Coordinates of C-alpha atoms and ligand atoms in Angstrom, one line a residue:
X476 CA 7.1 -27.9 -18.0
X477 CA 5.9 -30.8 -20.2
X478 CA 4.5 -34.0 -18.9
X479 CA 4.0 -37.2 -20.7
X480 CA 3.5 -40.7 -20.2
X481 CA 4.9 -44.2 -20.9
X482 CA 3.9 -47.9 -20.5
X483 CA 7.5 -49.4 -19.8
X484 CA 9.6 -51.1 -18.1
X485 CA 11.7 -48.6 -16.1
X486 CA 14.8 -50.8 -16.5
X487 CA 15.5 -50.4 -20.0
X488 CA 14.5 -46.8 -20.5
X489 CA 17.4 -44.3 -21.0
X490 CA 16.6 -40.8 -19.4
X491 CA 19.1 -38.6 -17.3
X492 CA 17.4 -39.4 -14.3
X493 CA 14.8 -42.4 -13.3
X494 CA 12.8 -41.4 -10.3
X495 CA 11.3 -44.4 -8.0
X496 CA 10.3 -44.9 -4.6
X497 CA 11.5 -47.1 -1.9
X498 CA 10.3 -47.9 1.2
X499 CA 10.8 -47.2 4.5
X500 CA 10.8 -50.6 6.1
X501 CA 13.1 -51.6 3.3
X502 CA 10.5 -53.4 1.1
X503 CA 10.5 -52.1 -2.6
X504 CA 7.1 -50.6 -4.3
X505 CA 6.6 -52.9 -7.6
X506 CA 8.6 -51.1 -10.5
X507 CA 11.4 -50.3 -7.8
X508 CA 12.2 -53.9 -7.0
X509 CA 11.8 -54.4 -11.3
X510 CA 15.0 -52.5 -11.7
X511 CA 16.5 -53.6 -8.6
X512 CA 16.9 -56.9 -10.3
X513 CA 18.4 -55.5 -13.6
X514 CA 20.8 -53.6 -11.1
X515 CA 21.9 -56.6 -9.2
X516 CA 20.0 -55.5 -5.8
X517 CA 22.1 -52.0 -6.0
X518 CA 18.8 -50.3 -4.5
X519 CA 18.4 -52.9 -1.7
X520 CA 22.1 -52.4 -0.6
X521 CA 21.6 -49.0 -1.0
X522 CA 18.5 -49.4 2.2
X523 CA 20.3 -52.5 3.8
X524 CA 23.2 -50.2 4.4
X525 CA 21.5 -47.4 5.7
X526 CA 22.5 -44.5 3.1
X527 CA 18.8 -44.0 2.6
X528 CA 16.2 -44.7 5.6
X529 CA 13.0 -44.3 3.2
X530 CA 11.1 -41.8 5.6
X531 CA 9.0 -39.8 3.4
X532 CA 11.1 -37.3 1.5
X533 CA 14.2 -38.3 2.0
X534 CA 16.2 -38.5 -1.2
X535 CA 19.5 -40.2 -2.8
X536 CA 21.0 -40.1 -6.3
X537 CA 23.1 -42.6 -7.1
X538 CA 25.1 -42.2 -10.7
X539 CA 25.6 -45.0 -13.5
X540 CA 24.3 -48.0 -12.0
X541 CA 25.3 -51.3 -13.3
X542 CA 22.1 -53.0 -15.3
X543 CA 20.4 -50.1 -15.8
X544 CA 20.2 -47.7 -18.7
X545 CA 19.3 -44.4 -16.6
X546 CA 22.1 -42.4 -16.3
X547 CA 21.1 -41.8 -12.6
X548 CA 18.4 -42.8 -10.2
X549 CA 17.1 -40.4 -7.7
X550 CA 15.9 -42.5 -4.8
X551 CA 12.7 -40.7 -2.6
X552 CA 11.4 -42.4 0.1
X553 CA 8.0 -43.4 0.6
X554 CA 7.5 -44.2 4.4
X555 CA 5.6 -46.9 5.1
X556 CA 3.4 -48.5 2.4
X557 CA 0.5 -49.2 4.5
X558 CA 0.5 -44.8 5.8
X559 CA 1.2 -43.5 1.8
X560 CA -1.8 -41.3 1.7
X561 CA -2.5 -38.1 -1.0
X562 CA -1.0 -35.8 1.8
X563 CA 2.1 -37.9 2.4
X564 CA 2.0 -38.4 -1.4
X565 CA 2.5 -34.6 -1.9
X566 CA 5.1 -34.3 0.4
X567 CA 7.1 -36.8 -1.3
X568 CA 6.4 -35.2 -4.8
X569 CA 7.9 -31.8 -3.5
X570 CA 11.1 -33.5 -2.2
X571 CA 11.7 -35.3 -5.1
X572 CA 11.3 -32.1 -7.2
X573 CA 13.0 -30.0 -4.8
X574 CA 16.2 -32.8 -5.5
X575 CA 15.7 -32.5 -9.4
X576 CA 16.1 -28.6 -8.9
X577 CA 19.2 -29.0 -6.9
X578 CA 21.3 -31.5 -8.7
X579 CA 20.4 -29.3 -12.1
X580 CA 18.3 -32.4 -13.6
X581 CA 15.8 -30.9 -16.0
X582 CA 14.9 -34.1 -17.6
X583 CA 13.6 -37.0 -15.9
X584 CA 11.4 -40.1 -16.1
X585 CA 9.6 -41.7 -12.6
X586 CA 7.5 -44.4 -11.5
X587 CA 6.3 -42.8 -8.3
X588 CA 2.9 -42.6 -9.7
X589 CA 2.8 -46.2 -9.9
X590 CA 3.0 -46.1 -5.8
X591 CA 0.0 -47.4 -4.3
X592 CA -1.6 -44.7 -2.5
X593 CA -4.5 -44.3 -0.7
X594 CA -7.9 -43.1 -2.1
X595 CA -6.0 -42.8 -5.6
X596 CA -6.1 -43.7 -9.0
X597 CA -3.9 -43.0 -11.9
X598 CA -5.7 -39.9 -12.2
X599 CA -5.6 -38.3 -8.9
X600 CA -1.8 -39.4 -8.5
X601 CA -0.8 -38.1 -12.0
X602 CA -2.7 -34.6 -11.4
X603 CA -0.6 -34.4 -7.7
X604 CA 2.2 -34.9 -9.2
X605 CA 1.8 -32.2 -11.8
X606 CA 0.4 -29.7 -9.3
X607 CA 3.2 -30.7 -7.0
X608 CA 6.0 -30.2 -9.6
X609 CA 4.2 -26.8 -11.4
X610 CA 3.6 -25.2 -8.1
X611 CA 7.3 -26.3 -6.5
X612 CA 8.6 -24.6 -9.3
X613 CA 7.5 -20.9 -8.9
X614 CA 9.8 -18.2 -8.3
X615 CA 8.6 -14.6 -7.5
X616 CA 10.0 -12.3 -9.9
X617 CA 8.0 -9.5 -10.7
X618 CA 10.0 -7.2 -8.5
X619 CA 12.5 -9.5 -8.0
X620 CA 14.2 -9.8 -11.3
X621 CA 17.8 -10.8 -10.3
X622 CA 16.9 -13.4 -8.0
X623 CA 18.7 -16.3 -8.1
X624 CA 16.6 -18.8 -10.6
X625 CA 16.6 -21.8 -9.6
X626 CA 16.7 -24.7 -12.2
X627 CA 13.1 -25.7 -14.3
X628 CA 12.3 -29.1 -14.5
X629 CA 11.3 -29.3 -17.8
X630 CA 10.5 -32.5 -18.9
X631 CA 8.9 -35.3 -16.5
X632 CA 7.7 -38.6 -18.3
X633 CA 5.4 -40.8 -16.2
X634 CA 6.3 -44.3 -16.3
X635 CA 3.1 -46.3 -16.1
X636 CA 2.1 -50.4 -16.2
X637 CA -1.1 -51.0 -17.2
X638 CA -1.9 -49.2 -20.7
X639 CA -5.7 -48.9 -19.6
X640 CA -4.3 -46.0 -17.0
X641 CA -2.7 -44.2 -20.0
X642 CA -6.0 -41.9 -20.9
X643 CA -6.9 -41.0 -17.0
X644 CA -3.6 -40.2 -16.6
X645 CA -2.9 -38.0 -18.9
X646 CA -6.5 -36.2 -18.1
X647 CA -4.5 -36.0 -14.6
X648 CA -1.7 -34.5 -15.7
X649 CA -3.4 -32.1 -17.6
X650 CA -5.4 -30.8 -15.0
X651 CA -2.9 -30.9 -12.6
X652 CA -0.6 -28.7 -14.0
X653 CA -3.3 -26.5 -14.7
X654 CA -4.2 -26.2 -11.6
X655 CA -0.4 -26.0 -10.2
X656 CA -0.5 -22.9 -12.9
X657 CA -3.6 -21.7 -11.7
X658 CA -2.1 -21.6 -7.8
X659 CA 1.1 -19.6 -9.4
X660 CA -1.2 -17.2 -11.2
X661 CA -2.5 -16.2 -8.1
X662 CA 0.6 -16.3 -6.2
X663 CA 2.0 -13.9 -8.1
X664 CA -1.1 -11.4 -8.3
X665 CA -1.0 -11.6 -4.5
X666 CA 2.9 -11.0 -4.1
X667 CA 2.9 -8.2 -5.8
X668 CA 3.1 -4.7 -3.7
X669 CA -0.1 -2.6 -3.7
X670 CA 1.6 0.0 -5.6
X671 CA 1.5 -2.2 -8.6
X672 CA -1.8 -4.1 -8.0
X673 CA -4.3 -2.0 -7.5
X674 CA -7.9 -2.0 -8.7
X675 CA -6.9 -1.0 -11.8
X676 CA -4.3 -3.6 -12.6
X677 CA -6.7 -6.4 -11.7
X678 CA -9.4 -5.6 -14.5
X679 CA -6.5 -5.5 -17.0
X680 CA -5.2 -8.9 -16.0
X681 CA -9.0 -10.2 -16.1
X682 CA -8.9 -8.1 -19.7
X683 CA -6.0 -9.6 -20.7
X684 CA -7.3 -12.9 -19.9
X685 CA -10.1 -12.8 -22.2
X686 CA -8.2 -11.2 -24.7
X687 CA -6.0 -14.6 -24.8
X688 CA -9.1 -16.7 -24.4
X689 CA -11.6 -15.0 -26.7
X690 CA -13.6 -17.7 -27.8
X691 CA -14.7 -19.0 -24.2
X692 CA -14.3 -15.6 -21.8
X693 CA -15.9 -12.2 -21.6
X694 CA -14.6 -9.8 -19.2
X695 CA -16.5 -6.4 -18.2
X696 CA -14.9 -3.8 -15.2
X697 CA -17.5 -1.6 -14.1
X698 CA -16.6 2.2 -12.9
X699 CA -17.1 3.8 -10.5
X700 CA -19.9 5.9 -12.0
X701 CA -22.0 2.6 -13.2
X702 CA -21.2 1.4 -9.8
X703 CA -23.2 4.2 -8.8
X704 CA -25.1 4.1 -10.9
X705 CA -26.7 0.8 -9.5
X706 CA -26.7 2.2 -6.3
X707 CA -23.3 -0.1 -5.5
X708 CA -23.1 2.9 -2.1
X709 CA -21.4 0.3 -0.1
X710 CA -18.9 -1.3 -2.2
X711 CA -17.7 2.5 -3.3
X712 CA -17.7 3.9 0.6
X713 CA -14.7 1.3 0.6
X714 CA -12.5 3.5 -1.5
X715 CA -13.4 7.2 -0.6
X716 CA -10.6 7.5 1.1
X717 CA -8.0 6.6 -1.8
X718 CA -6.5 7.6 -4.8
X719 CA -7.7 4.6 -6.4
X720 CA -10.7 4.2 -8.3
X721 CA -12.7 0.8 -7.1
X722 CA -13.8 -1.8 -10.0
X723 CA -16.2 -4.6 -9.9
X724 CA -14.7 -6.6 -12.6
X725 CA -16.4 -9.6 -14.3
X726 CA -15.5 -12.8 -16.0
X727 CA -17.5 -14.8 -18.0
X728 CA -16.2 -18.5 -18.9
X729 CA -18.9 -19.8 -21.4
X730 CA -18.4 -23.3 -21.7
X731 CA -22.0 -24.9 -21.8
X732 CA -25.2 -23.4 -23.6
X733 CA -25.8 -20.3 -22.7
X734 CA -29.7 -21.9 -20.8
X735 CA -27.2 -23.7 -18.2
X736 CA -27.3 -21.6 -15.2
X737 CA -24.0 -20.5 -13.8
X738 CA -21.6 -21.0 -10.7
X739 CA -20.5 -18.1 -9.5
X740 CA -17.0 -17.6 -7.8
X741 CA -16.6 -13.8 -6.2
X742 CA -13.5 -12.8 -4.8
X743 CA -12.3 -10.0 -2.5
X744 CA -10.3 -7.4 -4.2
X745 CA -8.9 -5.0 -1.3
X746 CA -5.3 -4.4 -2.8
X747 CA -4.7 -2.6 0.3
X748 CA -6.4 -3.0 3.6
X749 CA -4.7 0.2 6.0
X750 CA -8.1 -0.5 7.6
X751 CA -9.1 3.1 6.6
X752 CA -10.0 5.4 9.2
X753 CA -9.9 2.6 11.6
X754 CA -6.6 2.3 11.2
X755 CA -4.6 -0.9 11.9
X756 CA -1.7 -1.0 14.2
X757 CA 1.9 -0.8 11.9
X758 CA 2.9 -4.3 12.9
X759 CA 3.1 -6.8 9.9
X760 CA 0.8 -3.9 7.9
X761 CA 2.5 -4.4 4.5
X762 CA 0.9 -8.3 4.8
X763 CA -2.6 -6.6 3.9
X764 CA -1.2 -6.4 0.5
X765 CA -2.3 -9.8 0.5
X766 CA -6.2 -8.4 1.3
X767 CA -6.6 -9.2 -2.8
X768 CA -5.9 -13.1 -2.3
X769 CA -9.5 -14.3 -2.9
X770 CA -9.5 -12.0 -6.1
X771 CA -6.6 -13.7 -6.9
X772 CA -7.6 -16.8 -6.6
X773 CA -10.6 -16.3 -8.3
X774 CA -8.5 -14.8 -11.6
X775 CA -6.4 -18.1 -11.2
X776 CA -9.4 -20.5 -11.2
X777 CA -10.7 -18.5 -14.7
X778 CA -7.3 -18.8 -16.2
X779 CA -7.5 -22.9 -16.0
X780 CA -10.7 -23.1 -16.9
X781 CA -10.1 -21.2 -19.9
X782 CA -7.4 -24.0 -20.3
X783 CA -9.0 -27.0 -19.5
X784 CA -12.5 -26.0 -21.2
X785 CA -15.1 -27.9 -19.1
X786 CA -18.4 -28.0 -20.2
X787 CA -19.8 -25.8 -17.6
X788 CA -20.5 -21.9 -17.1
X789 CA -18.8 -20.0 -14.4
X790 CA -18.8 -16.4 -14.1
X791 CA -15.8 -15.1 -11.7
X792 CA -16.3 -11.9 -10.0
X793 CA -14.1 -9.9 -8.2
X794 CA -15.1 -6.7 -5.6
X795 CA -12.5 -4.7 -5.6
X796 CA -10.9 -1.5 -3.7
X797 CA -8.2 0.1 -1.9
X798 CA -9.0 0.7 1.7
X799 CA -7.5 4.0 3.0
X800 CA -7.6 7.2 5.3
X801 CA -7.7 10.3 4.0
X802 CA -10.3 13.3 4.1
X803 CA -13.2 12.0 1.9
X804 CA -12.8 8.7 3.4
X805 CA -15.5 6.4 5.5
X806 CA -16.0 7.8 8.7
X807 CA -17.4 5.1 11.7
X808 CA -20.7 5.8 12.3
X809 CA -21.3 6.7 8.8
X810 CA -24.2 4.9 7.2
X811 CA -24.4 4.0 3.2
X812 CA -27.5 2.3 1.1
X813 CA -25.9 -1.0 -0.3
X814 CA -27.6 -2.0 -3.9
X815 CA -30.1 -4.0 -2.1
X816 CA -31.3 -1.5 -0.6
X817 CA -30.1 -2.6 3.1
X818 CA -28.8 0.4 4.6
X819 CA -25.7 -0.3 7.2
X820 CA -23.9 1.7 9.9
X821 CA -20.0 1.4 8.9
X822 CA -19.1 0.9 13.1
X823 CA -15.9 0.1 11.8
X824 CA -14.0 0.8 8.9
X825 CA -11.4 -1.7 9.0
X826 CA -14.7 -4.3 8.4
X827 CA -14.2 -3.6 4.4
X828 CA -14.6 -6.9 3.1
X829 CA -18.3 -7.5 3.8
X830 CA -18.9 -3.7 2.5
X831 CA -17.5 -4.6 -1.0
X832 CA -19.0 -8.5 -1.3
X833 CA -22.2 -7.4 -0.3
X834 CA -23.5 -5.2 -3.2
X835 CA -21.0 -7.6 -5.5
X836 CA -23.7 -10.6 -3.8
X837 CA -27.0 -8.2 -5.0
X838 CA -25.0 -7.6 -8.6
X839 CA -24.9 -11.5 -9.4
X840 CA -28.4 -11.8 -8.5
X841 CA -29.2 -11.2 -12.2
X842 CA -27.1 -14.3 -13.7
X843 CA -29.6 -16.5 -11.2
X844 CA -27.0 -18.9 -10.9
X845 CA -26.8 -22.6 -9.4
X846 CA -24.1 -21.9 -7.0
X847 CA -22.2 -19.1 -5.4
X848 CA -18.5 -19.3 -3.4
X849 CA -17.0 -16.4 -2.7
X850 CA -13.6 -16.1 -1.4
X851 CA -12.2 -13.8 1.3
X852 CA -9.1 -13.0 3.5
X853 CA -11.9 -11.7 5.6
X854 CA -11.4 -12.1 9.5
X855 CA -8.1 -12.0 11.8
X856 CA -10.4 -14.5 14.3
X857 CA -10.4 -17.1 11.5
X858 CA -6.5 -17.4 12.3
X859 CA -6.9 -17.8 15.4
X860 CA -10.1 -19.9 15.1
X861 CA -8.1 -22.3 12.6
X862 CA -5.1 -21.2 11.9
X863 CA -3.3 -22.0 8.8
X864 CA -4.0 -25.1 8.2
X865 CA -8.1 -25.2 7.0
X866 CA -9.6 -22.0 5.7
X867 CA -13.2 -21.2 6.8
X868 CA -16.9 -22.5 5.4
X869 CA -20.0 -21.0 6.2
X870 CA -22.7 -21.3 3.8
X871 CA -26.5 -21.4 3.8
X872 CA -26.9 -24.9 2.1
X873 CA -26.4 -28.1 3.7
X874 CA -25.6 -30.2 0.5
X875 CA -23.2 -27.1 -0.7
X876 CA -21.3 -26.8 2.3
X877 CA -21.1 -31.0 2.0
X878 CA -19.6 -30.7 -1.0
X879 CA -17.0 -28.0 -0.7
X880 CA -15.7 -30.1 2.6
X881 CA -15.4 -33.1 0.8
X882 CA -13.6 -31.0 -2.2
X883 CA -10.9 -30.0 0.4
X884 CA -10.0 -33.1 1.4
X885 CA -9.7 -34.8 -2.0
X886 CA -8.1 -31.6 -3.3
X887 CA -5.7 -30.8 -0.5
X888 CA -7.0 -27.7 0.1
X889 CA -8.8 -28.5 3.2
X890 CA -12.2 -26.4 5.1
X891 CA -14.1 -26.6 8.0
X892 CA -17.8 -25.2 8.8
X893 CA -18.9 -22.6 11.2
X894 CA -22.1 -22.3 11.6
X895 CA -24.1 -19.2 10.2
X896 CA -27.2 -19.8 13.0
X897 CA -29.9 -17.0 13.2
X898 CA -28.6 -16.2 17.1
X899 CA -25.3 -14.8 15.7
X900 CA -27.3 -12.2 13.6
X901 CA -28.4 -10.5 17.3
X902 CA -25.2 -9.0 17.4
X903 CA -25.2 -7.2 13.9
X904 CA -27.7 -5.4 15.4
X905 CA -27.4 -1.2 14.3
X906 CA -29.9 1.7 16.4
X907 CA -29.2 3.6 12.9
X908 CA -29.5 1.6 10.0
X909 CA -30.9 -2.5 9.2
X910 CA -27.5 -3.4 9.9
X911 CA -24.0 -2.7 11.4
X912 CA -21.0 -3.9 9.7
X913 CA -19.7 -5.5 12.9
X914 CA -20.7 -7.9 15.5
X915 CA -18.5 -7.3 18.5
X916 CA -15.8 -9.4 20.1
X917 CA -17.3 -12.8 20.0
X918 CA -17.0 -15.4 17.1
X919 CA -16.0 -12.7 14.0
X920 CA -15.4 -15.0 11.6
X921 CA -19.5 -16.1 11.9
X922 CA -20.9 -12.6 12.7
X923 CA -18.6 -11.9 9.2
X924 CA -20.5 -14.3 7.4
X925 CA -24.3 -13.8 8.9
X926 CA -23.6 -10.4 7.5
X927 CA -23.2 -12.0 3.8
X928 CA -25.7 -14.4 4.8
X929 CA -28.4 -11.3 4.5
X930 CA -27.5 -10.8 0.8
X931 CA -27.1 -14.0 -0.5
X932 CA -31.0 -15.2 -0.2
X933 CA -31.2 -15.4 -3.6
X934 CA -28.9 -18.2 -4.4
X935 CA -27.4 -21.3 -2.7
X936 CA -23.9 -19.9 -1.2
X937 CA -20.9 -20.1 0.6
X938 CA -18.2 -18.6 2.2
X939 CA -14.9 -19.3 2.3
X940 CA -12.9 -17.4 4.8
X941 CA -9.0 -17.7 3.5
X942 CA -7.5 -15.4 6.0
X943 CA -5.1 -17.5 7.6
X944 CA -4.7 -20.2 4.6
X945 CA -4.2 -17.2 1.7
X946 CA -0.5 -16.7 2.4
X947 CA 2.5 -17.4 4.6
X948 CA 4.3 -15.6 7.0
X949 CA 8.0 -15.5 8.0
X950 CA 10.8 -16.0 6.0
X951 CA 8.9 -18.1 3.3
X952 CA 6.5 -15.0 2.7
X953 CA 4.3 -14.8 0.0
X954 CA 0.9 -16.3 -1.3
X955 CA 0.1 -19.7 -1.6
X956 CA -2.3 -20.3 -4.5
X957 CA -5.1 -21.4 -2.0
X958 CA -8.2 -22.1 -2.3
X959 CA -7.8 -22.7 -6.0
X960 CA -7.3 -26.5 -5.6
X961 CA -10.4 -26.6 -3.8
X962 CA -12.2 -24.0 -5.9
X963 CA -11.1 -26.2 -9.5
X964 CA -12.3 -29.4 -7.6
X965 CA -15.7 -28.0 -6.9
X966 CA -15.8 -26.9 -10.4
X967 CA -14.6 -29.8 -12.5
X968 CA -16.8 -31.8 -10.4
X969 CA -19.6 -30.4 -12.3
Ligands
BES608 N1 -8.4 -8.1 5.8 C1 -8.7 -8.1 7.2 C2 -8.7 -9.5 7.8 C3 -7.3 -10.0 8.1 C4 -6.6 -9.5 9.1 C5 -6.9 -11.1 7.3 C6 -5.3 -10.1 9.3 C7 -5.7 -11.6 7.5 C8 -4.9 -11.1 8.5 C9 -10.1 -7.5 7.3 O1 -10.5 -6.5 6.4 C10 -10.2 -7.0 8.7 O2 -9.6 -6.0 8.9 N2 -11.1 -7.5 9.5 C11 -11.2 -7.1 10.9 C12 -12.7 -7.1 11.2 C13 -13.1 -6.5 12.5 C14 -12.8 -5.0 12.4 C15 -14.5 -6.8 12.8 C16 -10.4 -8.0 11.8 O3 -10.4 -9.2 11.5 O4 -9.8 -7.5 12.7
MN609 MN1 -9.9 -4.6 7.1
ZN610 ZN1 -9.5 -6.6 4.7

């Protein structure tokens, strides 16, 4: 899709479509009411007769209207002026696309980022409206090939007033529809079935990524045996059980001087999650495919900084397995020596996650970086702790867990903090080893992160808990490209 933009007046410009806004309470946003007088009030009509109430998302396309030189306007409603906010922004960007898609419109121009909205700029509403469009757009295919396609949009040109916006709001474009990429990138890695994605196939993507991006990315995939080798015991006890060989696969974007300390972004890998010996009940089982999602999003995050080229260094790191039964598997009760020397009593098996960061948490010790998020579907009681709507922070840095809650809001890609408080550790108590890889019934989502917590004492860090934000369930099934908004926020921000 290729984005561009104009200073204009929307009236005169011929395109196959003109997008603009219109209000709920029948008012007209600025360049809306411009062509409304070139088209003889047409638009106010349109409103005055009730065709079109205005409510946020609702659409209208009206064909060769007198006094303008659009061969069609698409009409989206923007509510009410004073309540247009970034969420109710986006909402209004995926209707209007969705509308492009299904009248077979592939070219268009708007002025809907010249809505005033609140909290943004030029910027912000030209990278929404990238995202918005790029990640509207996506179609799973990989198994899928037949599917229906829908219609691309393939050409949106902003319509802007002030030539002084021009510059932000092309920077906005651009890193919005990198980051609309990014979230499709990792939509797809998560959709597909474990039998494709395994281990494996992840360190060839990350491979393949550097490959395309030579001059600013390194990536390395350690074996098993080098994993042993640096006594990773508890990231490998993860996939004794399967056919598949485990990787710890790592990305280096190099986009500063190599004496500017890294952030580090670590991802859980678990292309399959049976919970091993623990085994999970069937129902819904095949939905621990999406056990890779913070691997995924991690890869996605790489692939637009690679494309945007900030001048920062981020090295993204995924921990990665396949967690199954079988007759060499990990046994509960068994105990392994992580890297740092920790040993921990594996109470449960289906508590995988935790085994894989941790010794990927003691490996990025060496790159003494400035910051470290790692990303994890890793507890059921986050869903029912937060549902789908915020995924979970923990971290054990006040100013870092500031920041990555006011990322999510300005990125859409909301968190909330739990608290990681020393009482919590009680219950990772182990009569057999320093730790145990659960806590018991109460507040798993924390007790999950106080176990991180006691390798990540190198380094300021947080924890991201995705599990209920990673991917949807029902009849829209399939990933959802969070937390990479959040994630390239955070980053850019730098
Ligand atoms: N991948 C799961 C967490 C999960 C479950 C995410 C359902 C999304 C939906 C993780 O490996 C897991 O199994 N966690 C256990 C931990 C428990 C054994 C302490 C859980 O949440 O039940
Ligand atoms: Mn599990
Ligand atoms: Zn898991």
């Amino acid at each position: 899709m290729r984005f561009s933009v104009r200073i204009t007046d929307p009236s005169t410009l011929s395109t196959p479509c003109l997008v603009l806004a219109v209000y709920e309470d029948g008012s007209l946003p600025a360049s809306t009411a411009r062509v409304d007088e070139t088209a003889r009030q047409t638009i106010a009509k349109v409103l005055k007769a009730g065709d079109l109430r205005g409510a946020i998302g609702d659409t209208l396309l009206l064909q060769s209207v007198a006094g303008v030189r659009a061969q069609r306007l698409l009409l989206v409603g923007a509510g009410k002026p004073k309540d247009l906010d970034a969420k109710k922004f986006a909402t209004l960007l995926r209707h209007a696309c969705s509308a492009l898609q299904k009248h077979q419109l592939a070219r268009c121009a708007t002025a809907l980022a010249d809505l005033e909205v609140k909290d943004s700029d030029a910027a912000r509403k030209a990278a929404l409206l990238a995202r918005v469009f790029v990640h509207q757009q996506y179609r799973y295919h990989a198994t899928k090939p037949k599917a229906v396609k829908l219609l691309q949009v393939e050409e949106v040109t902003l319509l802007l007033r002030e030539t002084r916006e021009r510059a932000p709001a092309n920077r906005g474009l651009d890193i919005g529809a990198a980051t609309g990429r990014a979230m499709n990138v990792a939509r797809d890695l998560g959709n597909l079935p474990g039998n494709v994605c395994t281990p494996t196939y992840l360190g060839k993507q990350a491979q393949r990524l550097a490959k395309r991006n030579a001059r600013v990315l390194k990536t390395q995939v350690l074996s098993e045996a080098q994993m042993r080798r640096l006594g990773m015991h508890s990231l490998l006890s993860v996939g004794n059980g399967s056919a598949q060989d485990s990787a710890l696969i790592i990305m280096q974007y190099r986009g500063a001087p190599a004496s500017q300390p890294p952030h580090v972004i670590l991802g859980k890998g678990i292309t399959f999650d049976t919970g091993g010996i623990s085994l999970k009940p069937g129902a819904a089982m095949d939905e621990m495919k999406f056990d890779m999602c913070g691997a995924a999003s991690v890869l996605g995050t790489m692939s637009a900084l690679c494309e945007l080229k900030p001048a920062i260094n981020v090295i993204g790191v995924i921990a990665s397995a396949e967690n199954m039964p079988g007759g060499s598997a990990t046994k509960p009760g068994d105990v392994v020596t992580s890297m740092s020397g920790q040993t921990i009593e594996i109470l449960n098996t289906d508590a995988e996650g935790r085994l894989v960061l941790c010794d990927a948490l003691t490996y990025i010790e060496r790159f003494k970086p400035q910051s470290v998020v790692d990303i994890a579907t890793l507890t059921g009681a986050c869903i029912t702790a937060l549902g789908s709507v915020v995924s979970g922070l923990m971290a054990n840095d006040d100013d870092l867990a500031d920041t990555l809650y006011q990322c999510g809001l300005q990125s859409l890609d909301p968190v909330w903090r739990l608290p990681l408080w020393d009482e919590y550790q009680e219950q990772l108590k182990s009569n057999f080893a320093d730790i145990a890889n659960i806590g018991g019934p109460k507040a798993g989502t924390i007790t999950a992160g106080c176990f991180l917590a006691r390798f990540a004492r190198k380094f300021k860090w947080a924890h991201l808990d995705i599990a209920g934000t990673a991917w949807l369930q029902g009849s829209d099934k399939g990933a959802t490209g969070r937390p990479v908004p959040l994630l390239l926020e955070y980053l850019l921000n730098h």
